[in-house]
Amino acid sequence: MISPICWFAAFLVALVALCYSIHLERHNYQHKLFGFEINSNRRIVAFGILALGAFCLFAPVTWAQCFSSDLGEGWEPGAFNFISWVITNFFAVGWTTTIQTGLTDVTSTVYSAIPLGGSIAGQVFNLLYSLLTLAYIIALPVEIGLFAFNAIATRLSGSVIKRHLKYADHAIIFESVDANTELLARDIVNNIKDGTLNNANGNGDIALIFCLGSDEDSERQRVLRNLCQGYVRYVFTDSEAANVLTTITSLRDAAKHLPAVDVVATSEETEHNVSATIDMLEATHKDPQAGCAPKITFHCTHKNPDDAQIFDAIKVDNESTCLHLLSRVQDEIYDVLEEAPLYSVLEPIDISVDPNPKPQNLTVLVFGAGDFGMQATRTSFWMGRMPGVRLNIVVVDPNARTILEREAARYPEMFGESCNGMPTIRFVEAEAPSVTTDRLIAGGTVTTLHYDAQNKCVSSKADSALITDDARLYAFVTMGDCGQNLSYSLMLQRQIFNRFIDQGSPDYTKQQPVICPHIESEEILGALKSLDKTQTTGKDAAKIMHPFGARKAFYTYSNIINDERERLAVQLNAVYCMCNYDNATVSYDASMTDDKARSGYNNSEWDKCSSRAAAAYLPSRFWSVGLSETIDTLETDYLAKLEGERNEGLNNGHLVRQYLIEDKLAGKTSEAFANNEANYRRRIKTICLLGDIEHDRWLAYCQATGMTELGHGTIEQEREQRMRAAAVDAFLSGKVNKSGAEGVRKSDILMRHAYMTPDNDVLGARGFLLGKDVYAYDRIIVALSARIAKGNVVKPKKDMDK
């Protein structure tokens, strides 16, 4: 006789197993069981747990069957030993997955086997046990059917993918299906409807592949099917994106009929995006087939600023793959600064005519020190490096001290920068709106916090006229929800206008401020745009409000897959590749093939980030010489600005050609080097001046990414430090370090840190120490900026001879 406790324990275990298996089927997110992640094998795990529950459920029944001879109708008793009990129990579990025997036989056998008597409690338990048995008899065959169906569907989806790709010229693989996927897919389909993405525009026949993965959403699938139906080839598959890529690369001569494949990982779980992208990169690198594989570009939205270094550490050279890292926070700040540049609140200048323009005070106000607020602070720190501009950044947040301590630990040189004893970045600990912020806008005295780099601490000071009378104001409002940001932005606009009424400065009639509120809500965004139209007067009236942050505007084909800033970054990096110091023999109009430029661009993810930042700064350079990027004659006018009154060689880029070809280190001594540099500053004054500004911007960008200078000292001490840096760089990169100066010249760490000084004399001395002209980096970019902006540096192979 089996104890009632055993029956009750078996019942509980079976009930928990059944509930958990149903839970796994209903909740398809990543789940952990005993520390192991359940993802793609979720259905196998669910079936295993269900089978274990059935084994426990029928164990008392088969025990009674094997060790008792008086069971009545039902299963016949087997051998009276443990082996027969196990075999009989497995038979019972398997038997429930068939339909050969009526359900009443099973339930009646179970009912008669439970020895709990005829009490009410016993009858209720008998009933529940029989019902649970019935549930298992139904659940096990259903689970087996689902598993078999998914296995067949997966095989069929692979065939469907191959069939669609056979007729497609461009495949876009979505690593997961979520709200961001729907926004991007909707924009792609709308572009196809409008005719901007079709064969006529060189985009070919597009196929969309949606990988359902472990986050199935039937309603969103239905929406996507209705969206794509009749407009674009589409496939839904349970396979992971890595497996889909394996299917694509296995196609014979895939590169001939499928030249481009874009893989998009844009879920809100940015860590998942990075992990999935790493898996996909590994899948493509296991068996690279450069001859027949298509060009694969991975678009991965991420959040951690160190992800670029992570990918640099694990990346394997593969010419057929390219990585495009996107930070939504960073890109949206770049976008709003492209729409409304910092210089839009400044007076026009032209340093080719006046090398020393009248100083202008640019004050950037950041309300809210969250992700968007701190990104706006870091970007403004290097984007505000313009001739004659005195940059002042003020961050307002109720937790200012805590945030400043945290950020200063990450970016010490950025937050520790000061000019004439005044910190570039200061914090105000206050709510917005509050009496403190009212005093701040009105030009009154407020207590500010700043990072003291010398003592490595946060210091406070009562600053009067933090916003000076002649300050030009640019503001980011990123405090909280959309309604709060909009409300305070309108209040801020009114306070700035009242400042003009009360004090007469800044001159609101000549220079209107720029206010950029972070607004994700489409409804609030539409209301703000309508309000802005009613407030502006005249056709060319300046816009004050420049909202940013709309998800719909970010997840678009032109922003994710066909990123214009990425194209400019490739062009800019190609200039570095062509104009290296060992082979500086190119002319102004030299070009590089697209495949070679892409290969050089993909060498370093850190350099990619730097190239994107340099590309975002290009319009500020044209503003510095009185030009607009939108003018039709930009290239010709820009060259004229660089050459000044000298007209000879304008058609063939005379100054650029001579700068690239001439021996910049003709002298063997530091004095000869200095004389050579003085000669350049006299002959190509505008290029040198713009080069100094570009170097100042690059230095600020490095500081805003957390870099610090390697060290200071004599030439001999610095040489020793850089030799050690070269050895560290060689160790980290896995390359054999070369001894002597050759090892120093090959070090990436070396060149970055050798560059990190605002003092031109120190910079030149380090260049002489390295046997290179370190000024040339900036000047070459400056000289070719117009060509970079027009996209004429990188060309397809077929156009190289034209």
JSON list of N, CA, C and O in Angstrom, two decimals, residues 610-646:
[
{"chain": "A", "resi": 610, "resn": "SER", "atom": "N", "xyz": [35.26, 58.25, -33.95]},
{"chain": "A", "resi": 610, "resn": "SER", "atom": "CA", "xyz": [35.95, 59.53, -34.13]},
{"chain": "A", "resi": 610, "resn": "SER", "atom": "C", "xyz": [35.66, 60.13, -35.49]},
{"chain": "A", "resi": 610, "resn": "SER", "atom": "O", "xyz": [35.47, 61.34, -35.63]},
{"chain": "A", "resi": 611, "resn": "SER", "atom": "N", "xyz": [35.60, 59.28, -36.53]},
{"chain": "A", "resi": 611, "resn": "SER", "atom": "CA", "xyz": [35.31, 59.77, -37.89]},
{"chain": "A", "resi": 611, "resn": "SER", "atom": "C", "xyz": [33.89, 60.30, -37.98]},
{"chain": "A", "resi": 611, "resn": "SER", "atom": "O", "xyz": [33.63, 61.30, -38.67]},
{"chain": "A", "resi": 612, "resn": "ARG", "atom": "N", "xyz": [32.94, 59.66, -37.30]},
{"chain": "A", "resi": 612, "resn": "ARG", "atom": "CA", "xyz": [31.56, 60.15, -37.31]},
{"chain": "A", "resi": 612, "resn": "ARG", "atom": "C", "xyz": [31.47, 61.52, -36.66]},
{"chain": "A", "resi": 612, "resn": "ARG", "atom": "O", "xyz": [30.75, 62.41, -37.14]},
{"chain": "A", "resi": 613, "resn": "ALA", "atom": "N", "xyz": [32.21, 61.70, -35.55]},
{"chain": "A", "resi": 613, "resn": "ALA", "atom": "CA", "xyz": [32.21, 63.00, -34.89]},
{"chain": "A", "resi": 613, "resn": "ALA", "atom": "C", "xyz": [32.83, 64.07, -35.78]},
{"chain": "A", "resi": 613, "resn": "ALA", "atom": "O", "xyz": [32.31, 65.19, -35.89]},
{"chain": "A", "resi": 614, "resn": "ALA", "atom": "N", "xyz": [33.94, 63.73, -36.45]},
{"chain": "A", "resi": 614, "resn": "ALA", "atom": "CA", "xyz": [34.57, 64.69, -37.35]},
{"chain": "A", "resi": 614, "resn": "ALA", "atom": "C", "xyz": [33.65, 65.04, -38.52]},
{"chain": "A", "resi": 614, "resn": "ALA", "atom": "O", "xyz": [33.62, 66.19, -38.98]},
{"chain": "A", "resi": 615, "resn": "ALA", "atom": "N", "xyz": [32.89, 64.05, -39.01]},
{"chain": "A", "resi": 615, "resn": "ALA", "atom": "CA", "xyz": [31.94, 64.31, -40.09]},
{"chain": "A", "resi": 615, "resn": "ALA", "atom": "C", "xyz": [30.82, 65.23, -39.63]},
{"chain": "A", "resi": 615, "resn": "ALA", "atom": "O", "xyz": [30.36, 66.11, -40.38]},
{"chain": "A", "resi": 616, "resn": "ALA", "atom": "N", "xyz": [30.36, 65.06, -38.39]},
{"chain": "A", "resi": 616, "resn": "ALA", "atom": "CA", "xyz": [29.30, 65.92, -37.86]},
{"chain": "A", "resi": 616, "resn": "ALA", "atom": "C", "xyz": [29.78, 67.36, -37.70]},
{"chain": "A", "resi": 616, "resn": "ALA", "atom": "O", "xyz": [28.96, 68.30, -37.72]},
{"chain": "A", "resi": 617, "resn": "TYR", "atom": "N", "xyz": [31.09, 67.58, -37.58]},
{"chain": "A", "resi": 617, "resn": "TYR", "atom": "CA", "xyz": [31.63, 68.93, -37.39]},
{"chain": "A", "resi": 617, "resn": "TYR", "atom": "C", "xyz": [31.84, 69.68, -38.71]},
{"chain": "A", "resi": 617, "resn": "TYR", "atom": "O", "xyz": [32.07, 70.89, -38.69]},
{"chain": "A", "resi": 618, "resn": "LEU", "atom": "N", "xyz": [31.78, 69.00, -39.85]},
{"chain": "A", "resi": 618, "resn": "LEU", "atom": "CA", "xyz": [32.09, 69.64, -41.13]},
{"chain": "A", "resi": 618, "resn": "LEU", "atom": "C", "xyz": [31.34, 70.96, -41.36]},
{"chain": "A", "resi": 618, "resn": "LEU", "atom": "O", "xyz": [31.95, 71.95, -41.79]},
{"chain": "A", "resi": 619, "resn": "PRO", "atom": "N", "xyz": [30.01, 71.04, -41.13]},
{"chain": "A", "resi": 619, "resn": "PRO", "atom": "CA", "xyz": [29.32, 72.32, -41.36]},
{"chain": "A", "resi": 619, "resn": "PRO", "atom": "C", "xyz": [29.88, 73.47, -40.55]},
{"chain": "A", "resi": 619, "resn": "PRO", "atom": "O", "xyz": [29.89, 74.62, -41.02]},
{"chain": "A", "resi": 620, "resn": "SER", "atom": "N", "xyz": [30.38, 73.20, -39.34]},
{"chain": "A", "resi": 620, "resn": "SER", "atom": "CA", "xyz": [30.97, 74.26, -38.52]},
{"chain": "A", "resi": 620, "resn": "SER", "atom": "C", "xyz": [32.23, 74.81, -39.16]},
{"chain": "A", "resi": 620, "resn": "SER", "atom": "O", "xyz": [32.53, 76.01, -39.03]},
{"chain": "A", "resi": 621, "resn": "ARG", "atom": "N", "xyz": [32.97, 73.97, -39.87]},
{"chain": "A", "resi": 621, "resn": "ARG", "atom": "CA", "xyz": [34.18, 74.43, -40.54]},
{"chain": "A", "resi": 621, "resn": "ARG", "atom": "C", "xyz": [33.83, 75.38, -41.70]},
{"chain": "A", "resi": 621, "resn": "ARG", "atom": "O", "xyz": [34.50, 76.39, -41.90]},
{"chain": "A", "resi": 622, "resn": "PHE", "atom": "N", "xyz": [32.80, 75.04, -42.45]},
{"chain": "A", "resi": 622, "resn": "PHE", "atom": "CA", "xyz": [32.39, 75.90, -43.55]},
{"chain": "A", "resi": 622, "resn": "PHE", "atom": "C", "xyz": [31.86, 77.24, -43.02]},
{"chain": "A", "resi": 622, "resn": "PHE", "atom": "O", "xyz": [32.09, 78.29, -43.61]},
{"chain": "A", "resi": 623, "resn": "TRP", "atom": "N", "xyz": [31.15, 77.19, -41.88]},
{"chain": "A", "resi": 623, "resn": "TRP", "atom": "CA", "xyz": [30.68, 78.43, -41.25]},
{"chain": "A", "resi": 623, "resn": "TRP", "atom": "C", "xyz": [31.87, 79.31, -40.85]},
{"chain": "A", "resi": 623, "resn": "TRP", "atom": "O", "xyz": [31.78, 80.54, -40.93]},
{"chain": "A", "resi": 624, "resn": "SER", "atom": "N", "xyz": [32.97, 78.70, -40.45]},
{"chain": "A", "resi": 624, "resn": "SER", "atom": "CA", "xyz": [34.14, 79.47, -40.00]},
{"chain": "A", "resi": 624, "resn": "SER", "atom": "C", "xyz": [34.73, 80.33, -41.10]},
{"chain": "A", "resi": 624, "resn": "SER", "atom": "O", "xyz": [35.41, 81.33, -40.83]},
{"chain": "A", "resi": 625, "resn": "VAL", "atom": "N", "xyz": [34.51, 79.93, -42.36]},
{"chain": "A", "resi": 625, "resn": "VAL", "atom": "CA", "xyz": [35.03, 80.73, -43.48]},
{"chain": "A", "resi": 625, "resn": "VAL", "atom": "C", "xyz": [33.89, 81.39, -44.25]},
{"chain": "A", "resi": 625, "resn": "VAL", "atom": "O", "xyz": [34.05, 81.78, -45.41]},
{"chain": "A", "resi": 626, "resn": "GLY", "atom": "N", "xyz": [32.73, 81.52, -43.61]},
{"chain": "A", "resi": 626, "resn": "GLY", "atom": "CA", "xyz": [31.62, 82.26, -44.21]},
{"chain": "A", "resi": 626, "resn": "GLY", "atom": "C", "xyz": [30.87, 81.53, -45.29]},
{"chain": "A", "resi": 626, "resn": "GLY", "atom": "O", "xyz": [30.26, 82.18, -46.16]},
{"chain": "A", "resi": 627, "resn": "LEU", "atom": "N", "xyz": [30.88, 80.20, -45.29]},
{"chain": "A", "resi": 627, "resn": "LEU", "atom": "CA", "xyz": [30.20, 79.43, -46.33]},
{"chain": "A", "resi": 627, "resn": "LEU", "atom": "C", "xyz": [29.12, 78.56, -45.73]},
{"chain": "A", "resi": 627, "resn": "LEU", "atom": "O", "xyz": [29.11, 78.26, -44.53]},
{"chain": "A", "resi": 628, "resn": "SER", "atom": "N", "xyz": [28.20, 78.12, -46.60]},
{"chain": "A", "resi": 628, "resn": "SER", "atom": "CA", "xyz": [27.15, 77.20, -46.22]},
{"chain": "A", "resi": 628, "resn": "SER", "atom": "C", "xyz": [27.36, 75.89, -46.96]},
{"chain": "A", "resi": 628, "resn": "SER", "atom": "O", "xyz": [27.74, 75.88, -48.12]},
{"chain": "A", "resi": 629, "resn": "GLU", "atom": "N", "xyz": [27.10, 74.79, -46.29]},
{"chain": "A", "resi": 629, "resn": "GLU", "atom": "CA", "xyz": [27.29, 73.48, -46.90]},
{"chain": "A", "resi": 629, "resn": "GLU", "atom": "C", "xyz": [26.32, 73.24, -48.05]},
{"chain": "A", "resi": 629, "resn": "GLU", "atom": "O", "xyz": [26.54, 72.38, -48.90]},
{"chain": "A", "resi": 630, "resn": "THR", "atom": "N", "xyz": [25.23, 74.01, -48.09]},
{"chain": "A", "resi": 630, "resn": "THR", "atom": "CA", "xyz": [24.19, 73.76, -49.08]},
{"chain": "A", "resi": 630, "resn": "THR", "atom": "C", "xyz": [24.42, 74.49, -50.41]},
{"chain": "A", "resi": 630, "resn": "THR", "atom": "O", "xyz": [23.68, 74.26, -51.36]},
{"chain": "A", "resi": 631, "resn": "ILE", "atom": "N", "xyz": [25.41, 75.36, -50.48]},
{"chain": "A", "resi": 631, "resn": "ILE", "atom": "CA", "xyz": [25.60, 76.11, -51.72]},
{"chain": "A", "resi": 631, "resn": "ILE", "atom": "C", "xyz": [26.14, 75.20, -52.82]},
{"chain": "A", "resi": 631, "resn": "ILE", "atom": "O", "xyz": [26.86, 74.24, -52.55]},
{"chain": "A", "resi": 632, "resn": "ASP", "atom": "N", "xyz": [25.75, 75.48, -54.06]},
{"chain": "A", "resi": 632, "resn": "ASP", "atom": "CA", "xyz": [26.11, 74.61, -55.18]},
{"chain": "A", "resi": 632, "resn": "ASP", "atom": "C", "xyz": [27.60, 74.66, -55.49]},
{"chain": "A", "resi": 632, "resn": "ASP", "atom": "O", "xyz": [28.17, 73.68, -55.97]},
{"chain": "A", "resi": 633, "resn": "THR", "atom": "N", "xyz": [28.22, 75.80, -55.24]},
{"chain": "A", "resi": 633, "resn": "THR", "atom": "CA", "xyz": [29.64, 75.98, -55.59]},
{"chain": "A", "resi": 633, "resn": "THR", "atom": "C", "xyz": [30.54, 75.82, -54.36]},
{"chain": "A", "resi": 633, "resn": "THR", "atom": "O", "xyz": [31.57, 76.47, -54.27]},
{"chain": "A", "resi": 634, "resn": "LEU", "atom": "N", "xyz": [30.15, 74.96, -53.44]},
{"chain": "A", "resi": 634, "resn": "LEU", "atom": "CA", "xyz": [30.90, 74.83, -52.19]},
{"chain": "A", "resi": 634, "resn": "LEU", "atom": "C", "xyz": [32.36, 74.49, -52.43]},
{"chain": "A", "resi": 634, "resn": "LEU", "atom": "O", "xyz": [33.26, 75.13, -51.87]},
{"chain": "A", "resi": 635, "resn": "GLU", "atom": "N", "xyz": [32.63, 73.51, -53.28]},
{"chain": "A", "resi": 635, "resn": "GLU", "atom": "CA", "xyz": [34.01, 73.05, -53.45]},
{"chain": "A", "resi": 635, "resn": "GLU", "atom": "C", "xyz": [34.89, 74.15, -54.01]},
{"chain": "A", "resi": 635, "resn": "GLU", "atom": "O", "xyz": [36.00, 74.42, -53.51]},
{"chain": "A", "resi": 636, "resn": "THR", "atom": "N", "xyz": [34.43, 74.83, -55.04]},
{"chain": "A", "resi": 636, "resn": "THR", "atom": "CA", "xyz": [35.22, 75.91, -55.65]},
{"chain": "A", "resi": 636, "resn": "THR", "atom": "C", "xyz": [35.38, 77.08, -54.69]},
{"chain": "A", "resi": 636, "resn": "THR", "atom": "O", "xyz": [36.49, 77.61, -54.52]},
{"chain": "A", "resi": 637, "resn": "ASP", "atom": "N", "xyz": [34.29, 77.47, -54.03]},
{"chain": "A", "resi": 637, "resn": "ASP", "atom": "CA", "xyz": [34.36, 78.61, -53.11]},
{"chain": "A", "resi": 637, "resn": "ASP", "atom": "C", "xyz": [35.25, 78.30, -51.90]},
{"chain": "A", "resi": 637, "resn": "ASP", "atom": "O", "xyz": [35.97, 79.17, -51.41]},
{"chain": "A", "resi": 638, "resn": "TYR", "atom": "N", "xyz": [35.20, 77.06, -51.43]},
{"chain": "A", "resi": 638, "resn": "TYR", "atom": "CA", "xyz": [36.00, 76.69, -50.28]},
{"chain": "A", "resi": 638, "resn": "TYR", "atom": "C", "xyz": [37.49, 76.72, -50.63]},
{"chain": "A", "resi": 638, "resn": "TYR", "atom": "O", "xyz": [38.32, 77.22, -49.85]},
{"chain": "A", "resi": 639, "resn": "LEU", "atom": "N", "xyz": [37.85, 76.21, -51.80]},
{"chain": "A", "resi": 639, "resn": "LEU", "atom": "CA", "xyz": [39.25, 76.27, -52.22]},
{"chain": "A", "resi": 639, "resn": "LEU", "atom": "C", "xyz": [39.73, 77.71, -52.36]},
{"chain": "A", "resi": 639, "resn": "LEU", "atom": "O", "xyz": [40.86, 78.05, -52.01]},
{"chain": "A", "resi": 640, "resn": "ALA", "atom": "N", "xyz": [38.85, 78.56, -52.86]},
{"chain": "A", "resi": 640, "resn": "ALA", "atom": "CA", "xyz": [39.21, 79.98, -52.99]},
{"chain": "A", "resi": 640, "resn": "ALA", "atom": "C", "xyz": [39.47, 80.58, -51.61]},
{"chain": "A", "resi": 640, "resn": "ALA", "atom": "O", "xyz": [40.37, 81.41, -51.45]},
{"chain": "A", "resi": 641, "resn": "LYS", "atom": "N", "xyz": [38.68, 80.18, -50.62]},
{"chain": "A", "resi": 641, "resn": "LYS", "atom": "CA", "xyz": [38.89, 80.69, -49.26]},
{"chain": "A", "resi": 641, "resn": "LYS", "atom": "C", "xyz": [40.23, 80.22, -48.71]},
{"chain": "A", "resi": 641, "resn": "LYS", "atom": "O", "xyz": [40.95, 80.98, -48.06]},
{"chain": "A", "resi": 642, "resn": "LEU", "atom": "N", "xyz": [40.59, 78.97, -49.01]},
{"chain": "A", "resi": 642, "resn": "LEU", "atom": "CA", "xyz": [41.85, 78.44, -48.49]},
{"chain": "A", "resi": 642, "resn": "LEU", "atom": "C", "xyz": [43.05, 79.08, -49.15]},
{"chain": "A", "resi": 642, "resn": "LEU", "atom": "O", "xyz": [44.08, 79.30, -48.53]},
{"chain": "A", "resi": 643, "resn": "GLU", "atom": "N", "xyz": [42.94, 79.40, -50.45]},
{"chain": "A", "resi": 643, "resn": "GLU", "atom": "CA", "xyz": [44.08, 79.95, -51.18]},
{"chain": "A", "resi": 643, "resn": "GLU", "atom": "C", "xyz": [44.17, 81.46, -51.07]},
{"chain": "A", "resi": 643, "resn": "GLU", "atom": "O", "xyz": [45.20, 82.03, -51.40]},
{"chain": "A", "resi": 644, "resn": "GLY", "atom": "N", "xyz": [43.08, 82.10, -50.64]},
{"chain": "A", "resi": 644, "resn": "GLY", "atom": "CA", "xyz": [43.11, 83.55, -50.50]},
{"chain": "A", "resi": 644, "resn": "GLY", "atom": "C", "xyz": [43.31, 84.26, -51.81]},
{"chain": "A", "resi": 644, "resn": "GLY", "atom": "O", "xyz": [42.62, 83.99, -52.79]},
{"chain": "A", "resi": 645, "resn": "GLU", "atom": "N", "xyz": [44.29, 85.15, -51.88]},
{"chain": "A", "resi": 645, "resn": "GLU", "atom": "CA", "xyz": [44.51, 85.94, -53.08]},
{"chain": "A", "resi": 645, "resn": "GLU", "atom": "C", "xyz": [45.31, 85.18, -54.13]},
{"chain": "A", "resi": 645, "resn": "GLU", "atom": "O", "xyz": [45.44, 85.65, -55.26]},
{"chain": "A", "resi": 646, "resn": "ARG", "atom": "N", "xyz": [45.84, 84.03, -53.79]},
{"chain": "A", "resi": 646, "resn": "ARG", "atom": "CA", "xyz": [46.64, 83.28, -54.76]},
{"chain": "A", "resi": 646, "resn": "ARG", "atom": "C", "xyz": [45.71, 82.46, -55.64]},
{"chain": "A", "resi": 646, "resn": "ARG", "atom": "O", "xyz": [45.00, 81.57, -55.17]}
]
